[in-house]
Structures are given as structure tokens and as C-alpha cells.
Short mmCIF file of C-alpha atoms in Angstrom, two decimals:
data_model
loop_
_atom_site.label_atom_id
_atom_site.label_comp_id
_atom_site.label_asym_id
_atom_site.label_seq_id
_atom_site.Cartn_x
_atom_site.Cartn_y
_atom_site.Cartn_z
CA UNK A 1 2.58 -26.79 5.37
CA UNK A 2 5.26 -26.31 8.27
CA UNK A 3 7.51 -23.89 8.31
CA UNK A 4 10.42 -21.29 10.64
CA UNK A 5 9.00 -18.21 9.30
CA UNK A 6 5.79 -17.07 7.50
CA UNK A 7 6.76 -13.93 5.74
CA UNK A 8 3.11 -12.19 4.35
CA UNK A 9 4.02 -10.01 1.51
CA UNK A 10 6.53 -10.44 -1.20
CA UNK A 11 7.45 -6.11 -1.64
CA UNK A 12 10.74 -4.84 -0.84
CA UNK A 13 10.34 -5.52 3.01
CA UNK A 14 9.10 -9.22 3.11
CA UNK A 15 11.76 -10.08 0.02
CA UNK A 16 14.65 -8.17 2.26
CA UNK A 17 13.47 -10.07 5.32
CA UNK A 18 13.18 -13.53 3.44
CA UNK A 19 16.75 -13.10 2.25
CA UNK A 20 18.27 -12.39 5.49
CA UNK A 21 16.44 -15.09 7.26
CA UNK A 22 17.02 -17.44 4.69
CA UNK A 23 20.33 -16.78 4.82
CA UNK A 24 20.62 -17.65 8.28
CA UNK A 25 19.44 -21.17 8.10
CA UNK A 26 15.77 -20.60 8.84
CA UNK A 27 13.09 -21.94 6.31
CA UNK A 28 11.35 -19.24 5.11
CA UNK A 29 7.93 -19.34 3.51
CA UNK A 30 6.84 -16.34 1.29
CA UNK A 31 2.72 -15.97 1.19
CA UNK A 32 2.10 -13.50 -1.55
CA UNK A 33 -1.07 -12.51 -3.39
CA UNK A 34 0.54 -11.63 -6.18
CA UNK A 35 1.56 -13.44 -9.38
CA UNK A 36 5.37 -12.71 -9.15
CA UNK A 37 7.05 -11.11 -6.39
CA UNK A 38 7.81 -7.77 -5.83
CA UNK A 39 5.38 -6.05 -4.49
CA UNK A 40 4.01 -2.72 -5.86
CA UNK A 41 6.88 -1.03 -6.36
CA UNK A 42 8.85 -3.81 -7.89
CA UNK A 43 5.69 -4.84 -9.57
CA UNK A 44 6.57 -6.62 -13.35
CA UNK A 45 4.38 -6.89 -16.44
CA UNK A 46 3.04 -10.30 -16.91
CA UNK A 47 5.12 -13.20 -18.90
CA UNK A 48 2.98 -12.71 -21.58
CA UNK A 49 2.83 -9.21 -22.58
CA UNK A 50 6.51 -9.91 -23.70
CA UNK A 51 7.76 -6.64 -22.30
CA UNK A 52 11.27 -5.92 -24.25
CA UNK A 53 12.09 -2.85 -21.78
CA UNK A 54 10.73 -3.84 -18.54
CA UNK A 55 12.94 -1.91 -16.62
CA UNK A 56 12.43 1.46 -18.71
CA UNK A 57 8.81 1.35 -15.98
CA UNK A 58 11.40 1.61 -13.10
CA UNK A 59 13.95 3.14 -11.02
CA UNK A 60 16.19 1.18 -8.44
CA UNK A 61 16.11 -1.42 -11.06
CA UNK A 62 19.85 -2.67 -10.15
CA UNK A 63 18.48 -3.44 -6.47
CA UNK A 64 15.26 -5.13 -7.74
CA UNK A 65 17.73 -7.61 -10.09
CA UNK A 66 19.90 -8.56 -6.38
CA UNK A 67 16.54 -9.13 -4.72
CA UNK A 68 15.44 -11.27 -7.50
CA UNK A 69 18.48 -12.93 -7.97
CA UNK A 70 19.26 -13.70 -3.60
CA UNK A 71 15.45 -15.01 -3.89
CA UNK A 72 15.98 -16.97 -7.10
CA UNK A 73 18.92 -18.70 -5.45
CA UNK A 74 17.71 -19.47 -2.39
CA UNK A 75 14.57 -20.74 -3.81
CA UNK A 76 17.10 -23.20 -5.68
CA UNK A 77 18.60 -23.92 -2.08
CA UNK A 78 15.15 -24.54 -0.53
CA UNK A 79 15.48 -22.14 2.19
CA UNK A 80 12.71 -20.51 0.96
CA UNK A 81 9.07 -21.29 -0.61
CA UNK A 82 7.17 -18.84 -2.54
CA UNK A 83 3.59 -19.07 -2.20
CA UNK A 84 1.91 -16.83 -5.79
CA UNK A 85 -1.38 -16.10 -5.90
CA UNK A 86 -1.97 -16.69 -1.82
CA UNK A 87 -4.46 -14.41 -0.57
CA UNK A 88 -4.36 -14.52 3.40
CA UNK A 89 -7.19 -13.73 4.99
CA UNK A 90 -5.87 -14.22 9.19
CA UNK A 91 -3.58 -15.02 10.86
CA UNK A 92 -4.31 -17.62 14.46
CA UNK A 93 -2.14 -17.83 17.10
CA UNK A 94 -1.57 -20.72 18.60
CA UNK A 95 0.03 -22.84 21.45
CA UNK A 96 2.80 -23.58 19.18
CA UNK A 97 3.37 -20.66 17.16
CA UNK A 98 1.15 -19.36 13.61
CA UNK A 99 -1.27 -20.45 11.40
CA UNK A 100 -1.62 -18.33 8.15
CA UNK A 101 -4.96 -18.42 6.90
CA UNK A 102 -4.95 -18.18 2.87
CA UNK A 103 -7.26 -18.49 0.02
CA UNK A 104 -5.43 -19.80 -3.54
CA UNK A 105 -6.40 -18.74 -6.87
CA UNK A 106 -8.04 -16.10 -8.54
CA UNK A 107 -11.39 -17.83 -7.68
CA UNK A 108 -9.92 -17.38 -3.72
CA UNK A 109 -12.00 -20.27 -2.79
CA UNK A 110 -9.52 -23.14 -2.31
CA UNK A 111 -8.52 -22.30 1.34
CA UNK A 112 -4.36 -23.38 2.48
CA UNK A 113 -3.15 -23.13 5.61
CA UNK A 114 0.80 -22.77 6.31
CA UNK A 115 1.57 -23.23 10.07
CA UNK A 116 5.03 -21.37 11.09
CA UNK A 117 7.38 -20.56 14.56
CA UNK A 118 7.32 -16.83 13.32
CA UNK A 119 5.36 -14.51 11.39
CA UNK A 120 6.75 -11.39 9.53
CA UNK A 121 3.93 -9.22 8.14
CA UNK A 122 5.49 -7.10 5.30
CA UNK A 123 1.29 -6.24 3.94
CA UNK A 124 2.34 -2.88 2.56
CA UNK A 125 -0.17 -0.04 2.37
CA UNK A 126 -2.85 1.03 0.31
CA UNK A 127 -4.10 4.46 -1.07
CA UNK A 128 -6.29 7.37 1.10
CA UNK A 129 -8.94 8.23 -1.32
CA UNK A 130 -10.78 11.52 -0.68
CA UNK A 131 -13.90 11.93 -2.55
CA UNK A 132 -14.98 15.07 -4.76
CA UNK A 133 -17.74 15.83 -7.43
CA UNK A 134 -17.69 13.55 -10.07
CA UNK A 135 -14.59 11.22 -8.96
CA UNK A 136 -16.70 7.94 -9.14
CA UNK A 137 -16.85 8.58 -12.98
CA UNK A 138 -15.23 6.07 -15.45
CA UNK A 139 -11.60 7.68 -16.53
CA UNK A 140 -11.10 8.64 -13.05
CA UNK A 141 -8.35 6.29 -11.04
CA UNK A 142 -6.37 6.04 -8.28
CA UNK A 143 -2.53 7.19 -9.13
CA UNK A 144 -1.13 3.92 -7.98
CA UNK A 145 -3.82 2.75 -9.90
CA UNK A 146 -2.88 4.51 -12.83
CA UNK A 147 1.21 2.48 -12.02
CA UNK A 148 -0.23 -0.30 -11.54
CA UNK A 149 -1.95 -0.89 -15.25
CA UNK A 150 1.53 0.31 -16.36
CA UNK A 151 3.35 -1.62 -14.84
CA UNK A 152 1.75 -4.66 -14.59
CA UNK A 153 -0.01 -4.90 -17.60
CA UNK A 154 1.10 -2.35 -20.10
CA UNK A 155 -1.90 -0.72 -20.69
CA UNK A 156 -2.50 3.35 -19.84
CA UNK A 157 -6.16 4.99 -18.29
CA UNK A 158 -6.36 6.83 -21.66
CA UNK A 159 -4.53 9.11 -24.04
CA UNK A 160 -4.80 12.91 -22.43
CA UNK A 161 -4.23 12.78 -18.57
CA UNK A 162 -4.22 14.57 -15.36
CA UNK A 163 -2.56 13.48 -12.42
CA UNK A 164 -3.63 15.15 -9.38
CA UNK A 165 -3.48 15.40 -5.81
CA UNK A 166 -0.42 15.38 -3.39
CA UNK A 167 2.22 13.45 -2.28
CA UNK A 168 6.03 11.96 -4.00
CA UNK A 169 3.72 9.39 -5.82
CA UNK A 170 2.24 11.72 -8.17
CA UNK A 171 6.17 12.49 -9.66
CA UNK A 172 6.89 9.11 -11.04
CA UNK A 173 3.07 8.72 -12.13
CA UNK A 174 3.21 11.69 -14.43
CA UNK A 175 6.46 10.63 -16.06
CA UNK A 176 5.70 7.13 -16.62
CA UNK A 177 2.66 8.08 -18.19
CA UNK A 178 4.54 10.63 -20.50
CA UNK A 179 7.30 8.33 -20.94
CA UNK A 180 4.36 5.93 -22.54
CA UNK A 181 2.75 8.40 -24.90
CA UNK A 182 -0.21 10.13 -23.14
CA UNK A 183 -0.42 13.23 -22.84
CA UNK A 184 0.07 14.53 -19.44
CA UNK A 185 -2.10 17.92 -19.46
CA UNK A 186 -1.21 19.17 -16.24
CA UNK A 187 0.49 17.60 -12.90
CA UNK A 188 -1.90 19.59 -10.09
CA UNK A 189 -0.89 19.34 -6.54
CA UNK A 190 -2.12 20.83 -3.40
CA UNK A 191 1.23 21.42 -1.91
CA UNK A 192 2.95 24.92 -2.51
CA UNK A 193 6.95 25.61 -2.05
CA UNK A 194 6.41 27.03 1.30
CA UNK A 195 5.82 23.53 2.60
CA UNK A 196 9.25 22.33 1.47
CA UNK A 197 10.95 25.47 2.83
CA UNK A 198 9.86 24.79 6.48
CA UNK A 199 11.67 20.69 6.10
CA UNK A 200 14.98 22.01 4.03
CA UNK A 201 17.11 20.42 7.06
CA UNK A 202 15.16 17.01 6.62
CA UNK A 203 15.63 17.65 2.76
CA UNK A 204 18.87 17.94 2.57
CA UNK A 205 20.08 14.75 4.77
CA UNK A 206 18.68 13.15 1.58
CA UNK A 207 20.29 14.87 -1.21
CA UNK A 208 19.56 11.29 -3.33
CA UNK A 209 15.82 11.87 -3.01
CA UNK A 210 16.48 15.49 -4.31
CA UNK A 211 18.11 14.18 -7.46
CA UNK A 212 15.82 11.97 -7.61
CA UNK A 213 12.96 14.94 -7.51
CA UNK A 214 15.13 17.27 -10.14
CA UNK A 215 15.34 14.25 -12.33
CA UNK A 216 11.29 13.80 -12.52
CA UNK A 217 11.10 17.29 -13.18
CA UNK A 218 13.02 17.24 -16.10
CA UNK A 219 11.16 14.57 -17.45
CA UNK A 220 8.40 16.02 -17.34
CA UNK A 221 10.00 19.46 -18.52
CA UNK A 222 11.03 17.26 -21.74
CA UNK A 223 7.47 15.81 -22.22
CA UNK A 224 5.72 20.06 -21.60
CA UNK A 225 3.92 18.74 -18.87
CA UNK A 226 2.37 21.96 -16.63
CA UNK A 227 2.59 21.54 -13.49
CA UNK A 228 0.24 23.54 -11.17
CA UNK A 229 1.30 23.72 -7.42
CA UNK A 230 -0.71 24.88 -4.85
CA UNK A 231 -3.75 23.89 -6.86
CA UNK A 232 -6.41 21.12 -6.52
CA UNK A 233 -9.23 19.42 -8.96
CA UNK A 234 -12.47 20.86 -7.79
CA UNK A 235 -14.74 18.73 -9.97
CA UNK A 236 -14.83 15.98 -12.51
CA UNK A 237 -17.10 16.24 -15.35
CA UNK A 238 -18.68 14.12 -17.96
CA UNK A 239 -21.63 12.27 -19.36
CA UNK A 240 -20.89 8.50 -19.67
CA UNK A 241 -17.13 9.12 -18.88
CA UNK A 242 -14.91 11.57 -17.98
CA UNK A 243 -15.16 15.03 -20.34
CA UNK A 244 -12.91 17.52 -18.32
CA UNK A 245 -11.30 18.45 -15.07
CA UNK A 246 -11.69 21.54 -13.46
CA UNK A 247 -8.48 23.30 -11.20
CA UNK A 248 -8.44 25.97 -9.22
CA UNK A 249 -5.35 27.39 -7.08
CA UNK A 250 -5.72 27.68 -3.33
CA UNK A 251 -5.02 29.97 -0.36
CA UNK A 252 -3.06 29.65 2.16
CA UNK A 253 -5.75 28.31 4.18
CA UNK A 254 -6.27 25.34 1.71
CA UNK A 255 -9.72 27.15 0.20
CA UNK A 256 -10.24 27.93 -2.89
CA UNK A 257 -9.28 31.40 -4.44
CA UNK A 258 -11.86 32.90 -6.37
CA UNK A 259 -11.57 33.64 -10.16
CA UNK A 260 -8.88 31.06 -10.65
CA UNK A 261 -11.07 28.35 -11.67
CA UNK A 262 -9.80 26.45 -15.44
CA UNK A 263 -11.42 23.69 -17.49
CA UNK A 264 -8.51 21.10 -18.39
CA UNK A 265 -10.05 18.18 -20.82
CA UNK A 266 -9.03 14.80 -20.66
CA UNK A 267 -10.01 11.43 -20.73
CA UNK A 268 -8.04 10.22 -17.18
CA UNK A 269 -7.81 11.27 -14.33
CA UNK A 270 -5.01 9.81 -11.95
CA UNK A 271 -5.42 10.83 -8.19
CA UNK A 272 -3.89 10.60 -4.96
CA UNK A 273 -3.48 11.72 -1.35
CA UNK A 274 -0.73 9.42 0.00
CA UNK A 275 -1.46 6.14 1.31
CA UNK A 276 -2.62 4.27 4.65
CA UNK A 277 -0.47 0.83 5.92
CA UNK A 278 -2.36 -2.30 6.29
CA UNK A 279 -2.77 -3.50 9.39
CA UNK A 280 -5.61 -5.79 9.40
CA UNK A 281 -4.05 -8.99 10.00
CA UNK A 282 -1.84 -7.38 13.01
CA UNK A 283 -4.94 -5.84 14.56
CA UNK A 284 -6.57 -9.45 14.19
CA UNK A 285 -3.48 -10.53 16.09
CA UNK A 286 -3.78 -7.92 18.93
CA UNK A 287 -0.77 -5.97 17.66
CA UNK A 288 -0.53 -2.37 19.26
CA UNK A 289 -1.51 0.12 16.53
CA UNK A 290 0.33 3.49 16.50
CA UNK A 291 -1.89 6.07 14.97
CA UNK A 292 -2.37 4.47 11.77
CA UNK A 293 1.24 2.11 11.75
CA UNK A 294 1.52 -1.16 13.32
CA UNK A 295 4.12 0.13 16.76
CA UNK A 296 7.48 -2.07 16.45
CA UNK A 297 10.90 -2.11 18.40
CA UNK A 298 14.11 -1.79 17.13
CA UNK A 299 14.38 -5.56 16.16
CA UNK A 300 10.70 -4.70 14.74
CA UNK A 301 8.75 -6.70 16.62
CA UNK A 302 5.26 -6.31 17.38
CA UNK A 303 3.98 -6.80 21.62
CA UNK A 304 2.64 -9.66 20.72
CA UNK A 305 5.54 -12.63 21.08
CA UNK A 306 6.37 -14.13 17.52
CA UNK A 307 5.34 -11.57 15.52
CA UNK A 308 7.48 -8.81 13.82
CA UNK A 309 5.95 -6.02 11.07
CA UNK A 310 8.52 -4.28 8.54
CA UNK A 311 7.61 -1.78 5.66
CA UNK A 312 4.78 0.30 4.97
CA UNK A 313 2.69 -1.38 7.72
CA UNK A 314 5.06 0.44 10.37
CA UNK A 315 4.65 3.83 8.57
CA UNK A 316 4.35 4.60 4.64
CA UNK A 317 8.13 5.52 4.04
CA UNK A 318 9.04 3.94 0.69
CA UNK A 319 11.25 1.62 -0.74
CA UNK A 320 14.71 1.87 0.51
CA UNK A 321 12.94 2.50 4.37
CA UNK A 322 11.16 -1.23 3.75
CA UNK A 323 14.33 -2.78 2.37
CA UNK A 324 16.09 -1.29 5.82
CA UNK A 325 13.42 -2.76 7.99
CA UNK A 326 13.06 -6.41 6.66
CA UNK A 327 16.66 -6.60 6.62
CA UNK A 328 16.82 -5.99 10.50
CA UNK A 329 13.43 -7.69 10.76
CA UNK A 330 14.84 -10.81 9.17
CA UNK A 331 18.02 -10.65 11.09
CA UNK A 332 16.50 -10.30 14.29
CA UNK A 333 14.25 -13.62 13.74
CA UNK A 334 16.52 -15.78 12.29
CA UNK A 335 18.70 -15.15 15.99
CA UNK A 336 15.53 -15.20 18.26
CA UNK A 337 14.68 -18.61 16.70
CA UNK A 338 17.77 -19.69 17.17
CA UNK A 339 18.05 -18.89 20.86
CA UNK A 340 20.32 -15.83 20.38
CA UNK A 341 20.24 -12.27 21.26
CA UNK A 342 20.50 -10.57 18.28
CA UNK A 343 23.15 -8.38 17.76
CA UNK A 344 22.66 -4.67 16.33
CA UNK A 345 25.92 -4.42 15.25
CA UNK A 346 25.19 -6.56 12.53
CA UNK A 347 22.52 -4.60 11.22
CA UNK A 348 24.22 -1.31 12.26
CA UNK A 349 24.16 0.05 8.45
CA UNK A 350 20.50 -0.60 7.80
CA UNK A 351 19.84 0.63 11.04
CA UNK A 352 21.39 3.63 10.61
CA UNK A 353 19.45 4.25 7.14
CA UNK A 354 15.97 3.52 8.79
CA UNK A 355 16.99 6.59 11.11
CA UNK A 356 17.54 9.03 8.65
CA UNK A 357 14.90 7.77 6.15
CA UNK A 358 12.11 8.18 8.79
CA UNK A 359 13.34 11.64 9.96
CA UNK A 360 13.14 12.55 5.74
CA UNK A 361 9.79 10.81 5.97
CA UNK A 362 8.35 12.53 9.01
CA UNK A 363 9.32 15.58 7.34
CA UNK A 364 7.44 14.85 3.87
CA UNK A 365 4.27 13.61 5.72
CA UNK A 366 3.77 17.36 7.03
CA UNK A 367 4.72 19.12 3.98
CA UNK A 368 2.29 16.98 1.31
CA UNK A 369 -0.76 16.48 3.88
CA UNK A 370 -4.03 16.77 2.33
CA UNK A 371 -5.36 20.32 1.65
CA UNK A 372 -7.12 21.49 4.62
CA UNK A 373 -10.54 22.61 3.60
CA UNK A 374 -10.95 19.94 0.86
CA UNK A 375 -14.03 18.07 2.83
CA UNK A 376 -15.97 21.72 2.26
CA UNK A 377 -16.07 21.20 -1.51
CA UNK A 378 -17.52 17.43 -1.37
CA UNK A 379 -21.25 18.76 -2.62
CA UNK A 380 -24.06 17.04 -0.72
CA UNK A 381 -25.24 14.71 -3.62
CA UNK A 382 -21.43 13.55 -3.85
CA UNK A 383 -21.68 9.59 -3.70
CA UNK A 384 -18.81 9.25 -0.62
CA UNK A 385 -19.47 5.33 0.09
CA UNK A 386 -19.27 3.97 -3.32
CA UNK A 387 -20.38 -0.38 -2.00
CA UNK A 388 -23.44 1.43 -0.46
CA UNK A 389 -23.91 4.22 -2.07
CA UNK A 390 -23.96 6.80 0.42
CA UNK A 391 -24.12 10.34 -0.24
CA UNK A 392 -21.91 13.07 1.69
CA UNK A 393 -25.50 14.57 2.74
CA UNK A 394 -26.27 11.75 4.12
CA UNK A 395 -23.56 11.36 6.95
CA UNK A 396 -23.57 15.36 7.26
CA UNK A 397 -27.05 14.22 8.35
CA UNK A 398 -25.94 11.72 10.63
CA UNK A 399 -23.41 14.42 12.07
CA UNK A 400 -25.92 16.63 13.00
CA UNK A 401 -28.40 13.84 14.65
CA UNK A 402 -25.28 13.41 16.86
CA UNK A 403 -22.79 11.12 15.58
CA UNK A 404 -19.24 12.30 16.45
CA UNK A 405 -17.61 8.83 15.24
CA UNK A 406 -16.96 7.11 12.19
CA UNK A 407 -18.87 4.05 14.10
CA UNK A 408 -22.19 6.03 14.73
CA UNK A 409 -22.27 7.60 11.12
CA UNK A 410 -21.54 4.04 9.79
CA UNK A 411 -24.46 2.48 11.80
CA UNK A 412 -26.62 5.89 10.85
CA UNK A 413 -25.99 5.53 7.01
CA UNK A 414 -24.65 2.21 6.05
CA UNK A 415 -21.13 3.86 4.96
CA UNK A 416 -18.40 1.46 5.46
CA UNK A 417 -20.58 -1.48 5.62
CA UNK A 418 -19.98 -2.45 1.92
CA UNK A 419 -17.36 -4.90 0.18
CA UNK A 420 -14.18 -3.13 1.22
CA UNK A 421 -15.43 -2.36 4.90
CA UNK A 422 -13.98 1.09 5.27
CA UNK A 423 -10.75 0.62 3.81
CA UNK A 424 -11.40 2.72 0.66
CA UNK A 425 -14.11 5.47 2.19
CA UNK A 426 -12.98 5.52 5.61
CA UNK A 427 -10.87 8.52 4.96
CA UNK A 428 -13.75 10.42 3.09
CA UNK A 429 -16.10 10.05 5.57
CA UNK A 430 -14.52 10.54 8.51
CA UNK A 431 -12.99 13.92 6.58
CA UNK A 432 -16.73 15.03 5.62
CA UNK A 433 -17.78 14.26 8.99
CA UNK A 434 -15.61 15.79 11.05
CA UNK A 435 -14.17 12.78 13.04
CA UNK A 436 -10.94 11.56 13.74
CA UNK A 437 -9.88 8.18 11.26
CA UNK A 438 -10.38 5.30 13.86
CA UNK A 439 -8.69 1.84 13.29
CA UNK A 440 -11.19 -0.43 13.12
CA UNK A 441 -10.35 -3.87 14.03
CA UNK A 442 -12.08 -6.77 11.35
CA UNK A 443 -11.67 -10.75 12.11
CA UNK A 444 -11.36 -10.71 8.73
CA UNK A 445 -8.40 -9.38 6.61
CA UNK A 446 -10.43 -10.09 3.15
CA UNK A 447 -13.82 -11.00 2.34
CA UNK A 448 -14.02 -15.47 2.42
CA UNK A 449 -16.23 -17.25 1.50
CA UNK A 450 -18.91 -19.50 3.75
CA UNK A 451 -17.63 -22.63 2.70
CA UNK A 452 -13.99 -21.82 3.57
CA UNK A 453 -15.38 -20.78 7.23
CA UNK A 454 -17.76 -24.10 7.68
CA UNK A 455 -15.11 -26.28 6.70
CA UNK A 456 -13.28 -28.59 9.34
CA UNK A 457 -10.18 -26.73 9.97
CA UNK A 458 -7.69 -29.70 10.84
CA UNK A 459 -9.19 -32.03 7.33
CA UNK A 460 -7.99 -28.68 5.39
CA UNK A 461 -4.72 -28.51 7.37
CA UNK A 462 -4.34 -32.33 6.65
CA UNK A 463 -5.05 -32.19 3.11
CA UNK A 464 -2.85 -29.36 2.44
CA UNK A 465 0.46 -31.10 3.82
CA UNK A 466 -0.45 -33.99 2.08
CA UNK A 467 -0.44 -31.83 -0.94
CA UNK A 468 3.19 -30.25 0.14
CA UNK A 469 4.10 -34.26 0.17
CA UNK A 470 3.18 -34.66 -2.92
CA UNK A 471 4.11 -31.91 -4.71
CA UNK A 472 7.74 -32.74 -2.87
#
């Protein structure tokens, strides 16, 4: 399949940046490993379910029905294609531009190819998962895991829940999970009110997001949920499944205070310490990493010619910062395919918005970091590589043999070398060891299978437009 613009991820930054482009006369291809598009945030219960209130699981619902509606109609149009259930595994440069690398289905064996002038990758980010005793027990989930079996599929982690952790994802968490009938026995986060007091300037520039804050709070004021600041789950227990939680408050040092230690039972336990962008595919590309975030301009394009990055693979920053960056993203391709310099002015609002929203951001990624002594209560016997099953003893070990990287204690114990590579323990281990989190840069953005590698490259390519023929 040919196409102007490969856009890879259908969230609020690859749908703002398909618009625009689309808009503009470029074709526009949307490669999506979702279902329906939306992304995460946007993300919609299945057909089936026959959800009667789908937009009771939301806020911003009013901007997800324009998005859905600009896409609809230029899907009608055929400025853009949207490719469901695409699961791309690299990207190639080429002499001529892209080739997106994809596997179909929810086999992810049928491999399709789409070859484009331009890429935009809009791949969102995932969740930082820090281990502790007993969090590899059943009952025990991720808190955008916890949204995501709301959202998408209607169903809850069980009927008396805690949600713990830090960060502004454990607010709408807690409330949707009221809002659908469990019982929400405490919200526990690490961050105290001191932390907010130091970024009031950056606060109030957004006095939305505060409203937006009070009106969570209320909710969950309605629905008697506790909330527990400057407190953190210190162990999971159970047998089979998960029996209890227990809380304790901490110091100002992040440690734990002595004697205020409680048992909370429940049955779930949603967690979360913010969340990580994915930058595989632009470190496969050669893409200058920042830290963590892929490093864009202020058209957002990547150093490497062709390519641009928008949304939470520049910098976890939420919604209405992704919408602002595929907007400019998409306006700034559609003119440098056509020749043009791109002109701010015409992005001038959305530029303006990134500005303040990353300030805001910058602001909230100091004041809910991770408590600072939490790798000291990971026990020894803690399982901290769950595809390998690697102990937290185990790379202390390594540490004191000598490894003072996350590549050394990976080669020393085997963590990281399991299904997800890294991408869910990375965090953990290089917390429990000590080490900085290094970017680690795979040929591979997902695993594939052999066949899809020993195939002939070109029959697949020629096979798939003669499916695009057809299906045309």
C-alpha cells in the first residue's frame, strides 16, 4: 500500500495529525493496533457490549465526538485509510521515503507493509511499574490497566478496591471505578501537599486542570472514598489471590514512618507510578532520544529527514498537549510535502497551548515523582523480572559483583531478557539496582514471528497492493 503520510497510532495525537493533514490534500494512512480508534484515552467499549452510556466512562467527550466525526468524514472523502488491528513492528527507511512494517490480526502473523513519503509516530506511552512484595499476585493491576477493562470492555478488577501509587492517573481511576459500583477502600498516594505548594505558579496557569482536580475529588467525596496522601502500599498479601493491602504514611524523606502501618482488605489492587513514552520504532529509526522522549522541533520533527513524533512519545503530557502537537505535526507535513515552508502563524493557537501545557507538565512531573526510598522496601525474594523470573536478590547480587548498568545486571541475571524486553521491569530494576534507566535500542518494536522475518520482503509488498487493488 502507497501512501503521503503513515501516521502510527490512532490516540489524540495521530487522529489530530491525520485530520490536519488530511485536510490539506495529503493521503493519510492511519496504522493502529487497536480495534477502533482513539487511543487510550479515547478508548470505547466494544460494539458488542452494547454500552447505553458510553460517554458516562469519559471526560472531554465533546472533543472525542469532533475527532470522530473530522475522521469519519474524511474517511468518506478518502483522504484517509484506517488500518484496525495493525500491529507495527519497524519502521525502514528507504531511498524513497518509509516502509511500515505491520503484523494484522489478533494472531499478528499475517505481515502488511504500507510504504509512505512521511511518517508521523503518535505510539503513545506505556506505564512505569515499580515492583513491591506481593504485586505479581492475581487482583493486583496496573491503574491504566484497571481503565482499560472499564473502558474497553466493561468489566471491573473486582468489587472492593485500592488504587495506589502517584501521579493525575490515579484521580479518574478511583472515580470511574466508584462511579461503576466497587468499592473504592482507599485512594493512597505517595505525594503530600507540600509538593503542590512548591508548582502553585505552574498550577494556576491551568486553572481548567484545577477544576478538573476539585471535580474528582468530589466524586470521590460522594462515593466515601479515603484518600491517604503521603502514604504508599508496602505489601500485598494473599494466598491464591489478593487478601489485603497494607499502607503506611511516609516521611519526608520518602521512608516509611514507624507505627503507621494499616491492613486495608480488598480484592484489587490498581497501581501506578506515571508512565514512560514509546520510542522503539524512533530509536529503530535513529531518532535522537531526549532522556526518555523522542527530541522534536517546533514543527515536531525528529533529526532524522521524514520523520516527525507528536504526543506522549515527545514527553507524557496528556490529552489536550497530544491534540496540540499532532495538530502542528500534521500541519507542518502536509506543507513540507508540498514544497512549502510552513507557516507558524497558522498553528499559532495550538502552539501557544503546547507552551503552557508543558510548563504545567514539567511542573507535575516533579511534584508526583516516585517516592524516593521505595526500591529499599522491594524484599530480596521479591520476583522483579516477572518473563524470567528474577528475584530483587538476585540483581542486588549482580550489583555487588560489579554491575553499575542495567546492561551488566541484565547479562548477570537474565532480567529484561524475557517477552517484553525491559519495557515492563526496566524501571524496577534499574531502581533496585541503583542505575540510571538507559534507553535501550531493539530492531524490533514487538515480538514477530520467524516466518514473517524469512519471508521475501518485495512478494509480501506485492501481494499486499494487490490486496489494496482488490479490496478498491
Amino acid at each position: 500500500m502507497r501512501t503521503d503520510l503513515a501516521v502510527i497510532g490512532a490516540g489524540p495525537a495521530g487522529l489530530a495529525a491525520a485530520l490536519a493533514a488530511g485536510a490539506r490534500g495529503v493521503r493519510v494512512t492511519l496504522v493502529d493496533a487497536a480495534a477502533e480508534a482513539g487511543g487510550q484515552f479515547y478508548r470505547q467499549p466494544a460494539a458488542g457490549l452494547g454500552a447505553l452510556r458510553a460517554r458516562a466512562l469519559h471526560h472531554q467527550w465533546r472533543t472525542w465526538l469532533r475527532l470522530r466525526e473530522g475522521l469519519d468524514r474524511h474517511l468518506a472523502a478518502g483522504r484517509v485509510s484506517h488500518l484496525a488491528d495493525h500491529h507495527v513492528w519497524c519502521v525502514e527507511k528507504e531511498s524513497e521515503g518509509f516502509t511500515v512494517h505491520a503484523l494484522l490480526g489478533p494472531e499478528q502473523e499475517r505481515p502488511v507493509a504500507v510504504r509512505a513519503r512521511a511518517v508521523l509516530l503518535a505510539t503513545g506511552g506505556y506505564e512505569r511499574v515499580l515492583p513491591f512484595p506481593g504485586w505479581t499476585l492475581p487482583g493486583v493491576v496496573t491503574a491504566g490497566g484497571a481503565q482499560a477493562m472499564l473502558k474497553g470492555g466493561l468489566v471491573v478488577p473486582g468489587r472492593r478496591a485500592v488504587v495506589a501509587g502517584t501521579g493525575p492517573l490515579l484521580l479518574p481511576v478511583a472515580t470511574g471505578l466508584a462511579a461503576a459500583g466497587v468499592t473504592v477502600a482507599a485512594l493512597v498516594e505517595s505525594t503530600g501537599p507540600r509538593a503542590f505548594v512548591r508548582c502553585a505558579g505552574a498550577l494556576a496557569a491551568q486553572p481548567g486542570k484545577a477544576v478538573e482536580a476539585a471535580a474528582y475529588a468530589a466524586r470521590l467525596l460522594r462515593h466515601g472514598v479515603r484518600i491517604l496522601a503521603r502514604h504508599t502500599v508496602v505489601e500485598a498479601q494473599g494466598t491464591d489471590r489478593l487478601e489485603a493491602v497494607t499502607v503506611a504514611a511516609l516521611d519526608g524523606g520518602g521512608r516509611v514512618r514507624a507505627g503507621t502501618a494499616r491492613r486495608v482488605p480488598c480484592d484489587a489492587l490498581a497501581v501506578g507510578h506515571g508512565m514512560l513514552p514509546h520510542t522503539d520504532l524512533a530509536e529503530t529509526l535513529g531518532c535522537r532520544i531526549d532522556g526518555t522522549n523522542v527530541a522534536v522541533d517546533d514543527e515536531q520533527r525528529t533529526d532524522v529527514p521524514g520523520v516527525w513524533a507528536a504526543g506522549e512519545a515527545t514527553g507524557i503530557g496528556g490529552a489536550a498537549l497530544a491534540l496540540a502537537e499532532g495538530h502542528i505535526a500534521g500541519r507542518s507535513i502536509a506543507a513540507r510535502l508540498a514544497g512549502a515552508v510552513p507557516d507558524p502563524q497558522g498553528w499559532e493557537r495550538a502552539a501557544r497551548s503546547r507552551a503552557a501545557l508543558r510548563g504545567f507538565v514539567s511542573a507535575l512531573d516533579d511534584a508526583y515523582a516516585p517516592p524516593a526510598r521505595w526500591a529499599e522496601r522491594v524484599t530480596d525474594d521479591t520476583v522483579v523480572c516477572r518473563c524470567e523470573e528474577v528475584r530483587a536478590g538476585s540483581v542486588r547480587e549482580a550489583v555487588a559483583l560489579g554491575a553499575g548498568d542495567l546492561r551488566t545486571v541484565k547479562l548477570l541475571t537474565r532480567a529484561g531478557m524475557g517477552w517484553c524486553q525491559g519495557r515492563v521491569c526496566g524501571p524496577g530494576v534499574a531502581g533496585i539496582a541503583g542505575c540510571a534507566e538507559a534507553v535501550a535500542r531493539r530492531p524490533l518494536a514487538r515480538p514477530v514471528p520467524l516466518g514473517v522475518l524469512a519471508g521475501d520482503p518485495e512478494e509480501d509488498r506485492r501481494q499486499e497492493d494487490r490486496r489494496q487493488e482488490d479490496h478498491q
